[in-house]
Coordinates of C-alpha atoms in Angstrom, one line a residue:
X228 CA -96.6 -164.5 71.4
X229 CA -93.0 -163.3 71.6
X230 CA -90.4 -165.8 70.5
X231 CA -86.8 -166.3 69.5
X232 CA -85.8 -166.8 65.8
X233 CA -86.1 -170.5 64.9
X234 CA -83.9 -172.4 62.5
X235 CA -87.1 -174.5 61.6
X236 CA -88.9 -171.5 60.2
X237 CA -88.2 -170.6 56.6
X238 CA -88.9 -166.9 57.0
X239 CA -86.6 -166.8 59.9
X240 CA -83.8 -168.1 57.7
X241 CA -84.6 -165.2 55.3
X242 CA -84.3 -162.9 58.3
X243 CA -80.8 -164.4 59.1
X244 CA -79.8 -164.0 55.4
X245 CA -80.9 -160.3 55.4
X246 CA -79.0 -159.7 58.6
X247 CA -75.8 -161.2 57.1
X248 CA -76.1 -159.2 53.9
X249 CA -76.8 -156.0 55.7
X250 CA -73.9 -156.6 58.2
X251 CA -71.6 -157.3 55.2
X252 CA -72.6 -153.8 53.8
X253 CA -71.2 -152.4 57.0
X254 CA -68.1 -154.6 57.5
X255 CA -66.8 -155.3 53.9
X256 CA -65.9 -151.7 53.1
X257 CA -64.1 -151.4 56.4
X258 CA -62.2 -154.7 56.0
X259 CA -61.5 -154.8 52.3
X260 CA -62.2 -151.3 51.1
X261 CA -61.4 -147.7 52.0
X262 CA -63.4 -147.8 55.2
X263 CA -67.0 -147.5 56.0
X264 CA -68.5 -144.1 55.6
X265 CA -71.7 -142.4 56.7
X266 CA -72.0 -142.0 60.5
X267 CA -69.8 -145.0 61.5
X268 CA -66.5 -143.0 61.7
X269 CA -68.3 -140.4 63.8
X270 CA -69.4 -143.1 66.3
X271 CA -65.9 -144.3 66.6
X272 CA -64.6 -140.8 67.0
X273 CA -67.1 -140.1 69.8
X274 CA -66.1 -143.3 71.6
X275 CA -62.4 -142.5 71.3
X276 CA -63.1 -139.0 72.7
X277 CA -64.6 -140.5 75.8
X278 CA -61.8 -143.1 76.1
X279 CA -59.2 -140.4 76.0
X280 CA -61.0 -137.8 78.1
X281 CA -61.4 -135.3 75.3
X282 CA -64.3 -132.9 74.7
X283 CA -67.2 -134.0 72.6
X284 CA -68.3 -130.5 71.6
X285 CA -66.5 -127.2 70.9
X286 CA -66.5 -124.7 73.8
X287 CA -68.4 -122.3 71.6
X288 CA -72.1 -123.5 71.2
X289 CA -72.3 -121.5 68.0
X290 CA -69.5 -123.5 66.4
X291 CA -70.2 -126.5 64.3
X292 CA -70.7 -129.7 66.3
X293 CA -69.3 -133.0 64.9
X294 CA -71.3 -135.0 67.4
X295 CA -74.9 -133.6 67.9
X296 CA -76.2 -136.1 70.4
X297 CA -76.2 -135.9 74.2
X298 CA -73.1 -137.3 76.0
X299 CA -74.7 -140.6 77.0
X300 CA -74.5 -142.2 73.5
X301 CA -70.8 -141.4 73.3
X302 CA -70.2 -143.1 76.7
X303 CA -72.1 -146.2 75.5
X304 CA -70.1 -146.2 72.2
X305 CA -66.8 -146.0 74.1
X306 CA -67.1 -149.6 75.3
X307 CA -67.1 -151.3 71.9
X308 CA -64.9 -148.5 70.4
X309 CA -62.2 -149.6 72.9
X310 CA -61.7 -152.8 70.9
X311 CA -61.5 -151.0 67.5
X312 CA -63.6 -150.0 64.6
X313 CA -64.6 -153.5 63.4
X314 CA -65.8 -154.7 66.8
X315 CA -67.7 -151.4 67.1
X316 CA -69.3 -151.7 63.7
X317 CA -70.1 -155.4 64.4
X318 CA -71.7 -154.5 67.7
X319 CA -73.9 -151.8 66.1
X320 CA -75.0 -154.2 63.4
X321 CA -75.9 -156.8 66.0
X322 CA -77.9 -154.2 67.9
X323 CA -79.8 -153.4 64.7
X324 CA -80.5 -157.1 64.2
X325 CA -81.9 -157.5 67.7
X326 CA -83.9 -154.3 67.4
X327 CA -85.3 -155.4 64.0
X328 CA -86.4 -158.8 65.4
X329 CA -87.9 -157.3 68.6
X330 CA -89.7 -154.5 66.7
X331 CA -91.4 -157.1 64.5
X332 CA -92.2 -159.2 67.6
X333 CA -93.7 -156.3 69.7
X334 CA -95.5 -154.7 66.7
X335 CA -97.3 -158.0 65.7
X336 CA -98.1 -158.8 69.3
X337 CA -99.5 -155.4 70.2
X338 CA -102.0 -155.0 67.3
X339 CA -105.0 -156.1 69.4
X340 CA -106.2 -158.2 66.5
X341 CA -107.2 -161.1 68.8
X342 CA -105.3 -163.8 66.9
X343 CA -101.7 -164.6 66.1
X344 CA -100.6 -163.6 62.6
X345 CA -99.6 -166.1 60.1
X346 CA -95.9 -166.1 59.1
X347 CA -96.4 -164.0 56.0
X348 CA -98.5 -161.4 57.7
X349 CA -95.9 -161.4 60.5
X350 CA -93.1 -160.7 57.9
X351 CA -95.0 -158.3 55.7
X352 CA -94.1 -155.1 57.7
X353 CA -90.5 -156.0 57.4
X354 CA -90.8 -156.5 53.6
X355 CA -92.4 -153.2 53.0
X356 CA -89.9 -151.3 55.3
X357 CA -86.8 -153.1 54.1
X358 CA -85.3 -149.9 52.5
X359 CA -85.6 -148.1 55.8
X360 CA -84.0 -151.1 57.6
X361 CA -81.2 -151.0 55.0
X362 CA -80.7 -147.3 55.9
X363 CA -80.3 -148.2 59.6
X364 CA -77.4 -150.5 58.7
X365 CA -75.9 -148.4 56.0
X366 CA -76.1 -145.1 57.7
X367 CA -75.5 -146.4 61.2
X368 CA -78.4 -144.5 62.6
X369 CA -80.1 -145.6 65.9
X370 CA -83.8 -145.0 65.0
X371 CA -84.6 -148.7 64.7
X372 CA -83.1 -149.3 68.2
X373 CA -85.1 -146.4 69.5
X374 CA -88.3 -147.8 68.0
X375 CA -87.6 -151.2 69.7
X376 CA -87.0 -149.4 73.0
X377 CA -90.3 -147.4 72.8
X378 CA -92.3 -150.5 71.8
X379 CA -90.8 -152.4 74.7
X380 CA -91.8 -149.6 77.0
X381 CA -95.4 -149.8 75.9
X382 CA -95.2 -153.6 76.2
X383 CA -94.1 -153.2 79.8
X384 CA -97.0 -150.8 80.4
X385 CA -99.3 -153.6 79.2
X386 CA -97.8 -155.8 81.9
X387 CA -98.3 -153.1 84.5
X388 CA -94.6 -152.4 85.0
X389 CA -94.6 -148.6 84.6
X390 CA -91.3 -147.8 86.2
X391 CA -89.4 -150.2 84.0
X392 CA -91.4 -148.8 81.0
X393 CA -90.3 -145.3 82.0
X394 CA -86.6 -146.4 81.9
X395 CA -87.0 -147.6 78.3
X396 CA -88.6 -144.3 77.3
X397 CA -85.8 -142.3 79.1
X398 CA -83.1 -144.3 77.5
X399 CA -84.5 -143.6 74.0
X400 CA -84.8 -139.9 74.9
X401 CA -81.3 -139.7 76.3
X402 CA -79.9 -141.2 73.0
X403 CA -81.9 -139.0 70.6
X404 CA -84.3 -136.4 72.0
X405 CA -87.3 -136.6 69.7
X406 CA -89.0 -139.5 71.6
X407 CA -89.7 -137.0 74.4
X408 CA -93.0 -136.4 72.6
X409 CA -94.2 -139.5 74.5
X410 CA -94.4 -137.6 77.7
X411 CA -97.5 -135.5 76.9
X412 CA -99.3 -138.7 75.9
X413 CA -98.4 -140.4 79.2
X414 CA -99.5 -137.4 81.2
X415 CA -102.9 -137.3 79.3
X416 CA -103.4 -141.0 80.0
X417 CA -102.5 -140.4 83.6
X418 CA -99.6 -142.9 83.5
X419 CA -98.1 -141.1 86.5
X420 CA -95.6 -143.9 87.5
X421 CA -94.4 -144.1 83.9
X422 CA -94.0 -140.3 83.7
X423 CA -92.1 -140.4 87.0
X424 CA -90.0 -143.3 85.8
X425 CA -89.1 -141.5 82.6
X426 CA -88.1 -138.3 84.4
X427 CA -86.1 -140.1 87.1
X428 CA -84.2 -142.4 84.7
X429 CA -83.7 -139.5 82.3
X430 CA -81.8 -137.7 85.1
X431 CA -79.8 -140.9 85.7
X432 CA -78.9 -141.4 82.1
X433 CA -78.0 -137.7 81.5
X434 CA -76.3 -136.8 84.7
X435 CA -75.5 -139.8 86.9
X436 CA -74.3 -142.5 84.5
X437 CA -71.8 -140.4 82.5
X438 CA -70.4 -138.7 85.6
X439 CA -68.0 -141.5 86.8
X440 CA -66.5 -141.6 83.3
X441 CA -66.6 -138.0 82.2
X442 CA -66.5 -136.3 85.6
X443 CA -69.5 -134.7 87.1
X444 CA -68.5 -131.1 86.3
X445 CA -67.2 -132.0 82.8
X446 CA -70.5 -133.8 82.0
X447 CA -72.6 -130.9 83.2
X448 CA -70.5 -128.5 81.1
X449 CA -70.9 -130.6 78.0
X450 CA -74.7 -131.0 78.6
X451 CA -74.9 -127.2 78.8
X452 CA -72.9 -126.8 75.6
X453 CA -75.0 -129.4 73.8
X454 CA -78.3 -127.8 75.0
X455 CA -77.3 -124.4 73.8
X456 CA -76.0 -125.6 70.5
X457 CA -78.8 -128.1 69.7
X458 CA -82.0 -127.3 71.6
X459 CA -81.8 -123.5 72.3
X460 CA -80.6 -122.5 68.8
X461 CA -83.2 -121.4 66.3
X462 CA -83.2 -118.8 63.6
X463 CA -84.4 -118.2 60.1
X464 CA -81.3 -120.0 58.9
X465 CA -82.2 -123.1 60.8
X466 CA -81.8 -124.9 64.1
X467 CA -79.8 -127.6 65.8
X468 CA -76.4 -127.3 64.1
X469 CA -77.6 -128.5 60.7
X470 CA -78.9 -125.3 59.0
X471 CA -78.4 -126.8 55.5
X472 CA -80.9 -129.6 56.3
X473 CA -83.5 -127.8 58.3
X474 CA -85.6 -126.3 55.5
X475 CA -84.2 -128.7 52.8
X476 CA -86.4 -131.2 50.9
X477 CA -84.8 -134.0 52.9
X478 CA -86.6 -132.8 56.1
X479 CA -90.2 -134.1 56.1
X480 CA -91.2 -132.8 59.5
X481 CA -94.3 -130.7 60.2
X482 CA -92.0 -127.8 61.0
X483 CA -90.0 -128.0 57.8
X484 CA -92.8 -128.6 55.4
X485 CA -94.9 -125.8 56.9
X486 CA -91.9 -123.3 56.6
X487 CA -91.4 -124.4 53.0
X488 CA -95.0 -123.8 52.2
X489 CA -95.2 -120.4 53.9
X490 CA -91.8 -118.8 53.4
X491 CA -89.6 -118.5 50.3
X492 CA -86.9 -120.7 51.7
X493 CA -84.5 -122.6 49.5
X494 CA -85.3 -126.3 49.8
X495 CA -82.3 -127.2 47.7
X496 CA -79.8 -125.6 50.1
X497 CA -78.0 -128.8 50.8
X498 CA -76.4 -128.5 47.4
X499 CA -74.9 -124.9 47.1
X500 CA -73.8 -125.5 43.5
X501 CA -77.4 -125.7 42.3
X502 CA -79.8 -122.7 42.0
X503 CA -82.2 -121.9 44.8
X504 CA -85.7 -123.4 44.7
X505 CA -88.7 -122.3 46.6
X506 CA -92.2 -123.7 46.8
X507 CA -94.1 -121.4 49.2
X508 CA -97.8 -120.8 48.4
X509 CA -97.9 -117.7 50.7
X510 CA -95.1 -115.4 51.8
X511 CA -94.9 -114.7 55.6
X512 CA -92.1 -113.9 58.0
X513 CA -90.2 -116.4 60.2
X514 CA -92.2 -115.5 63.3
X515 CA -95.6 -115.9 61.5
X516 CA -94.5 -119.2 60.0
X517 CA -93.7 -120.5 63.5
X518 CA -97.1 -119.4 64.7
X519 CA -98.6 -121.4 61.8
X520 CA -96.6 -124.4 62.9
X521 CA -97.8 -124.0 66.5
X522 CA -101.4 -123.7 65.3
X523 CA -101.1 -126.8 63.0
X524 CA -99.5 -128.7 65.8
X525 CA -102.1 -127.7 68.3
X526 CA -104.9 -128.7 65.9
X527 CA -103.4 -132.1 65.3
X528 CA -102.8 -132.6 69.0
X529 CA -106.4 -131.6 70.0
X530 CA -107.6 -133.8 67.1
X531 CA -105.7 -136.8 68.6
X532 CA -107.2 -136.1 72.0
X533 CA -110.7 -136.0 70.5
X534 CA -110.4 -139.4 68.9
X535 CA -108.8 -141.1 71.9
X536 CA -111.5 -143.2 73.6
X537 CA -112.1 -142.7 77.4
X538 CA -110.8 -145.3 79.8
X539 CA -114.2 -147.0 80.0
X540 CA -114.2 -147.7 76.3
X541 CA -110.6 -148.7 75.8
X542 CA -109.7 -152.1 74.4
X543 CA -106.5 -153.8 73.3
X544 CA -107.6 -153.1 69.7
X545 CA -108.2 -149.3 70.3
X546 CA -105.0 -149.1 72.3
X547 CA -103.1 -150.4 69.3
X548 CA -104.7 -147.9 67.0
X549 CA -104.1 -145.1 69.5
X550 CA -100.4 -146.0 69.8
X551 CA -100.1 -146.3 66.1
X552 CA -101.3 -142.7 65.8
X553 CA -98.9 -141.6 68.5
X554 CA -96.0 -143.2 66.7
X555 CA -97.0 -141.3 63.5
X556 CA -97.2 -138.0 65.4
X557 CA -93.9 -138.6 67.2
X558 CA -92.2 -139.2 63.9
X559 CA -93.3 -136.0 62.2
X560 CA -93.2 -133.8 65.3
X561 CA -89.4 -134.2 65.4
X562 CA -87.9 -130.9 64.1
X563 CA -85.7 -132.9 61.8
X564 CA -87.3 -135.9 60.2
X565 CA -85.2 -137.3 57.4
X566 CA -86.1 -140.4 55.4
X567 CA -84.8 -142.9 58.0
X568 CA -87.0 -141.4 60.7
X569 CA -90.0 -142.9 59.0
X570 CA -88.7 -146.3 60.1
X571 CA -91.1 -145.6 63.0
X572 CA -94.1 -146.2 60.7
X573 CA -93.4 -149.9 61.1
X574 CA -95.8 -150.2 64.0
X575 CA -98.7 -148.1 62.5
X576 CA -98.4 -150.1 59.3
X577 CA -98.4 -153.4 61.2
X578 CA -101.6 -152.4 63.0
X579 CA -103.3 -151.5 59.7
X580 CA -102.0 -154.7 58.0
X581 CA -103.6 -156.8 60.7
X582 CA -106.9 -154.8 60.2
X583 CA -106.6 -155.3 56.4
X584 CA -106.1 -159.1 56.8
X585 CA -108.2 -159.9 59.9
X586 CA -111.1 -157.5 60.2
X587 CA -114.4 -159.4 59.9
X588 CA -115.9 -156.8 57.5
X589 CA -114.9 -157.5 53.9
X590 CA -115.4 -153.9 52.8
X591 CA -113.2 -152.7 55.6
X592 CA -110.4 -155.1 54.6
X593 CA -110.5 -153.9 51.0
X594 CA -110.5 -150.3 52.0
X595 CA -107.6 -150.7 54.4
X596 CA -105.5 -152.4 51.8
X597 CA -106.2 -149.6 49.5
X598 CA -105.2 -147.1 52.1
X599 CA -102.0 -148.9 52.7
X600 CA -101.3 -148.9 49.0
X601 CA -101.8 -145.2 48.9
X602 CA -99.4 -144.7 51.7
X603 CA -96.9 -147.0 50.1
X604 CA -97.0 -145.1 46.8
X605 CA -96.4 -141.8 48.7
X606 CA -93.4 -143.4 50.5
X607 CA -92.0 -144.7 47.2
X608 CA -91.7 -141.1 46.0
X609 CA -88.6 -140.9 48.2
X610 CA -86.7 -143.2 45.9
X611 CA -83.9 -141.4 44.0
X612 CA -85.6 -142.0 40.6
X613 CA -88.2 -139.3 41.5
X614 CA -87.3 -135.6 41.5
X615 CA -86.6 -133.9 44.8
X616 CA -89.4 -131.4 43.9
X617 CA -92.0 -134.0 44.7
X618 CA -90.3 -134.9 48.0
X619 CA -90.1 -131.3 49.0
X620 CA -93.9 -131.2 49.2
X621 CA -93.6 -133.8 52.0
X622 CA -94.4 -137.2 50.5
X623 CA -93.4 -139.0 53.7
X624 CA -95.4 -136.5 55.8
X625 CA -98.4 -137.1 53.6
X626 CA -98.0 -140.9 53.9
X627 CA -97.9 -140.6 57.6
X628 CA -101.1 -138.5 57.5
X629 CA -102.8 -141.2 55.4
X630 CA -101.8 -144.0 57.9
X631 CA -102.9 -141.9 60.8
X632 CA -106.2 -141.2 59.1
X633 CA -106.7 -144.9 58.6
X634 CA -106.0 -145.6 62.3
X635 CA -108.4 -142.8 63.3
X636 CA -111.1 -144.4 61.1
X637 CA -110.6 -147.8 62.8
X638 CA -110.5 -146.4 66.3
X639 CA -113.9 -144.7 65.6
X640 CA -115.4 -147.7 63.8
X641 CA -114.6 -150.9 65.6
X642 CA -116.3 -154.1 64.4
X643 CA -119.8 -154.0 65.9
X644 CA -119.8 -157.7 66.7
X645 CA -116.7 -157.5 68.8
X646 CA -116.7 -156.3 72.4
X647 CA -113.3 -157.4 73.8
X648 CA -112.4 -156.7 77.4
X649 CA -110.5 -153.6 78.3
X650 CA -106.8 -153.7 77.5
X651 CA -104.1 -153.9 80.0
X652 CA -102.7 -150.5 79.1
X653 CA -104.7 -148.7 81.8
X654 CA -104.2 -145.7 84.0
X655 CA -102.7 -146.2 87.4
X656 CA -105.2 -147.7 89.9
X657 CA -105.4 -144.5 92.1
X658 CA -105.9 -142.1 89.2
X659 CA -109.0 -140.8 87.5
X660 CA -109.9 -141.9 84.0
X661 CA -109.2 -139.5 81.2

């Protein structure tokens, strides 16, 4: 079902047009204006630091980091950064274009619907997530590329290539850590070779690959500094070098929304010139709020395990719904989940759109469209024309919950007339079923 873009397909022409427009948003300010802003200058700076052998992080892990990612992304950025800013920006835009196309390809091919989507159904997820796709280009964030890597990993698992799949998962984790939430899922599904591949390649990407360029000792020292400053730092003020964002309305993660609801934290702290705003419904301490986060996370995790069908009842359809729930959970489990993180809802929405269009039960089709509309309305509350007070309550988190609930319903209520064969995403041959 996977294919290259075709000049004979009208919607593919629309894709090319969008890519040109979005790339122009990146290049025009740099060529004809005062320079592209957002994260693009940071990527160039990181690449130049590698090229000139300079440090990526301050020696003090408590100091403010400019670059908050592991060393590997900086090493990868150094290659196009050697040619200058415009080649680097053009390269990042091209990667986003490929990631966008492949995300749509994998998402539509992995829904387990049993039939190929028509062109409009194929393009619909891109239409409804176009603002998030714009953010990927405009901000220069890698989340769309990470989504494509993760989907490719699960595509490889379908084709019984677990070690290669693990390399894709490891690359995503080594670039931006939050996809590490895939590991508990792989363990539960007894995908031991994929788990081993992920861990082995993660060591390669973090320790081996940067060593010839950065020096082994230098790379180890930077990894330690990054870990202390980003992963091991947590307090009432925040975590991970971005205290002003952690409890702010811009963060829609389970952790942030729970803390805003349980502690009198200022969710408007990203703008120090405005008065503090709180929204807590109870007043507990930082430690107690963390315990509530842990309890909520465990409840969600055990709930996910409860709805996952055993190996004997798995189908390609149920695997798609299961992975859709997983992508929802990985998105909101990240400690920092800004607006562009919800680009990862592309796959869950694609699965539900296929159910809404192709399910043999008319009432289910109507109900699924209504559920998608409800999630869409919640996501629209993130537009600037709505007050931040609404977004502080977690509109994106609520939309994710709605999508996950719809997938749970479908996984528990498959069409009775359909009994497709077991899907290819199966545990290793020598392992016991879950």
